Amino acid sequence: DLSLSQRRRPLTSPAASCPLAAPPAAPAAVAAPRVAARRAPRPVALFGPGGSRPQQQLPDDQRGRPPPSQWAAADGAASSAAATLSASEWLELASLQGRPDLADGARVPGEALEGLTRATWYLEGHSLVVQRAVQLAAAAHAGQARKNGEPFIVHPVETSTILAGLKMDLDTIVAGLLHDTVEDTDLTLHDIARCFGPSVASIVEGDTKRSKLGVTAAALDEATKRSLNHRAMLVAMGEDWRIVVVKLADRLHNMRTLRHMPRHKQVRIARETTQIFVPLAQKLGIEALEYELLRLSVQFLFPQQLLRVPYGLELLGHWARLQCWGLGQSLDDYLCRDQVLSELDLPLKLDSHRQTWLQHSRQWDAAASAASASSS
């Protein structure tokens, strides 16, 4: 939605490995990974002056039962400058000195922070890092607004709330908050790595990767440009399973607010979602994201009358994919047919990502079952 100048510096550190952080043995009232449900907004004070740690407000069913503060990646943001610096040192590093309106989070709407606070209860021991990521994102996106008129910072906060509903690790939550900064603001990958570590910067880099068409862009039609951008995006997704999940959460929130876009953009984005993102969620096995992305897509592609037909959602989803890919074609066929993606073994990498997600999901299911058994 934005058309701003970009300023990037290359990140020299290699892409970090993909840690899979296991939940503790039996956390109380742990929910299995799912998309965070929308709750009625309530006033919340998330920030103290200079990013000091406040008391985090937990959901009603978790009060009196401390969440597992140790759940986070072994390295990355948990041991970064954002986690270790004092309030004054952090403000200096993040260039927030002299801007109290941004330093205390006043530019972030309270109901968006409420949802993020509740969703990240399992990262309570690392809430300071999350707060400082919100501060930096709010400072970078200051003055920007979305099509619906709300501050742009709402989008990354909502994206990270979706990621927290999936119980993603700390680095992924921070990357979700910063995923648009490199593309749409003056913040660079070097800045992110300096504040939150190379692992977070690597996820952000993968999420913002676009095909660099340069001077040849004018000679290409829109379909070719979109195809090259899809290829660049898929190549980045092969590097780290968390990049795929951030991209899916990003797209899901964009779909939730798509009604504010012009009709021609609604159709284009909904078709792209049906063509690329719904199959990606299916390949990873993230059913909640797959279903909501599909449901929102067909709502913009087909008349409301068709949505009331029994099994209409599934049938219309298949019909939309046929329109995008053609008869007998799919995302799998494209991954195997494209020479670049095939040579990079992207189909195998996505299969590996699926196994990683399923392991992550099973661990939280087991933790929920153990908590339920211990309370009964």
JSON list of N, CA, C and O in Angstrom, two decimals, residues 23 26 31 39 41 45 66 115 134 164 183 190 209 362 371:
[
{"chain": "A", "resi": 23, "resn": "PRO", "atom": "N", "xyz": [8.02, -26.74, 24.17]},
{"chain": "A", "resi": 23, "resn": "PRO", "atom": "CA", "xyz": [7.36, -26.19, 25.34]},
{"chain": "A", "resi": 23, "resn": "PRO", "atom": "C", "xyz": [7.77, -26.95, 26.58]},
{"chain": "A", "resi": 23, "resn": "PRO", "atom": "O", "xyz": [8.31, -28.05, 26.49]},
{"chain": "A", "resi": 26, "resn": "ALA", "atom": "N", "xyz": [4.71, -29.53, 31.30]},
{"chain": "A", "resi": 26, "resn": "ALA", "atom": "CA", "xyz": [3.26, -29.49, 31.49]},
{"chain": "A", "resi": 26, "resn": "ALA", "atom": "C", "xyz": [2.80, -28.10, 31.89]},
{"chain": "A", "resi": 26, "resn": "ALA", "atom": "O", "xyz": [2.46, -27.85, 33.03]},
{"chain": "A", "resi": 31, "resn": "ALA", "atom": "N", "xyz": [-2.95, -23.80, 25.26]},
{"chain": "A", "resi": 31, "resn": "ALA", "atom": "CA", "xyz": [-3.78, -24.13, 24.12]},
{"chain": "A", "resi": 31, "resn": "ALA", "atom": "C", "xyz": [-2.91, -24.61, 22.97]},
{"chain": "A", "resi": 31, "resn": "ALA", "atom": "O", "xyz": [-1.79, -24.16, 22.80]},
{"chain": "A", "resi": 39, "resn": "ARG", "atom": "N", "xyz": [-10.66, -10.75, 20.55]},
{"chain": "A", "resi": 39, "resn": "ARG", "atom": "CA", "xyz": [-11.28, -10.51, 21.84]},
{"chain": "A", "resi": 39, "resn": "ARG", "atom": "C", "xyz": [-11.73, -9.06, 21.93]},
{"chain": "A", "resi": 39, "resn": "ARG", "atom": "O", "xyz": [-11.22, -8.19, 21.24]},
{"chain": "A", "resi": 41, "resn": "PRO", "atom": "N", "xyz": [-11.71, -5.43, 22.98]},
{"chain": "A", "resi": 41, "resn": "PRO", "atom": "CA", "xyz": [-10.58, -4.62, 23.42]},
{"chain": "A", "resi": 41, "resn": "PRO", "atom": "C", "xyz": [-10.77, -4.12, 24.84]},
{"chain": "A", "resi": 41, "resn": "PRO", "atom": "O", "xyz": [-11.86, -3.85, 25.28]},
{"chain": "A", "resi": 45, "resn": "ALA", "atom": "N", "xyz": [-1.80, -0.99, 29.66]},
{"chain": "A", "resi": 45, "resn": "ALA", "atom": "CA", "xyz": [-0.56, -0.21, 29.68]},
{"chain": "A", "resi": 45, "resn": "ALA", "atom": "C", "xyz": [0.59, -1.17, 29.47]},
{"chain": "A", "resi": 45, "resn": "ALA", "atom": "O", "xyz": [1.03, -1.84, 30.38]},
{"chain": "A", "resi": 66, "resn": "PRO", "atom": "N", "xyz": [1.76, -19.21, 36.40]},
{"chain": "A", "resi": 66, "resn": "PRO", "atom": "CA", "xyz": [2.80, -18.54, 35.63]},
{"chain": "A", "resi": 66, "resn": "PRO", "atom": "C", "xyz": [3.08, -19.24, 34.31]},
{"chain": "A", "resi": 66, "resn": "PRO", "atom": "O", "xyz": [3.21, -20.46, 34.28]},
{"chain": "A", "resi": 115, "resn": "GLY", "atom": "N", "xyz": [-4.30, -7.26, 22.35]},
{"chain": "A", "resi": 115, "resn": "GLY", "atom": "CA", "xyz": [-4.30, -8.57, 21.71]},
{"chain": "A", "resi": 115, "resn": "GLY", "atom": "C", "xyz": [-2.92, -9.19, 21.70]},
{"chain": "A", "resi": 115, "resn": "GLY", "atom": "O", "xyz": [-2.77, -10.40, 21.95]},
{"chain": "A", "resi": 134, "resn": "VAL", "atom": "N", "xyz": [8.17, -3.60, 19.40]},
{"chain": "A", "resi": 134, "resn": "VAL", "atom": "CA", "xyz": [7.02, -2.74, 19.09]},
{"chain": "A", "resi": 134, "resn": "VAL", "atom": "C", "xyz": [7.47, -1.29, 19.05]},
{"chain": "A", "resi": 134, "resn": "VAL", "atom": "O", "xyz": [7.06, -0.52, 18.16]},
{"chain": "A", "resi": 164, "resn": "ALA", "atom": "N", "xyz": [1.75, -15.39, 17.39]},
{"chain": "A", "resi": 164, "resn": "ALA", "atom": "CA", "xyz": [1.73, -15.83, 18.79]},
{"chain": "A", "resi": 164, "resn": "ALA", "atom": "C", "xyz": [0.62, -16.85, 19.01]},
{"chain": "A", "resi": 164, "resn": "ALA", "atom": "O", "xyz": [0.75, -17.74, 19.84]},
{"chain": "A", "resi": 183, "resn": "GLU", "atom": "N", "xyz": [11.40, -2.76, 3.91]},
{"chain": "A", "resi": 183, "resn": "GLU", "atom": "CA", "xyz": [10.81, -2.45, 2.61]},
{"chain": "A", "resi": 183, "resn": "GLU", "atom": "C", "xyz": [10.17, -1.07, 2.58]},
{"chain": "A", "resi": 183, "resn": "GLU", "atom": "O", "xyz": [10.20, -0.39, 1.55]},
{"chain": "A", "resi": 190, "resn": "HIS", "atom": "N", "xyz": [20.86, -4.20, 8.80]},
{"chain": "A", "resi": 190, "resn": "HIS", "atom": "CA", "xyz": [21.96, -4.00, 9.75]},
{"chain": "A", "resi": 190, "resn": "HIS", "atom": "C", "xyz": [21.43, -3.46, 11.07]},
{"chain": "A", "resi": 190, "resn": "HIS", "atom": "O", "xyz": [21.85, -3.90, 12.15]},
{"chain": "A", "resi": 209, "resn": "LYS", "atom": "N", "xyz": [12.06, -10.17, 0.66]},
{"chain": "A", "resi": 209, "resn": "LYS", "atom": "CA", "xyz": [12.78, -10.39, -0.58]},
{"chain": "A", "resi": 209, "resn": "LYS", "atom": "C", "xyz": [11.85, -10.22, -1.77]},
{"chain": "A", "resi": 209, "resn": "LYS", "atom": "O", "xyz": [10.77, -10.77, -1.82]},
{"chain": "A", "resi": 362, "resn": "ARG", "atom": "N", "xyz": [2.61, -30.89, 17.49]},
{"chain": "A", "resi": 362, "resn": "ARG", "atom": "CA", "xyz": [2.43, -32.05, 18.36]},
{"chain": "A", "resi": 362, "resn": "ARG", "atom": "C", "xyz": [2.97, -31.79, 19.76]},
{"chain": "A", "resi": 362, "resn": "ARG", "atom": "O", "xyz": [2.41, -32.26, 20.76]},
{"chain": "A", "resi": 371, "resn": "ALA", "atom": "N", "xyz": [-1.31, -30.98, 30.69]},
{"chain": "A", "resi": 371, "resn": "ALA", "atom": "CA", "xyz": [-1.88, -30.00, 31.62]},
{"chain": "A", "resi": 371, "resn": "ALA", "atom": "C", "xyz": [-3.30, -30.36, 31.99]},
{"chain": "A", "resi": 371, "resn": "ALA", "atom": "O", "xyz": [-3.74, -30.22, 33.13]}
]
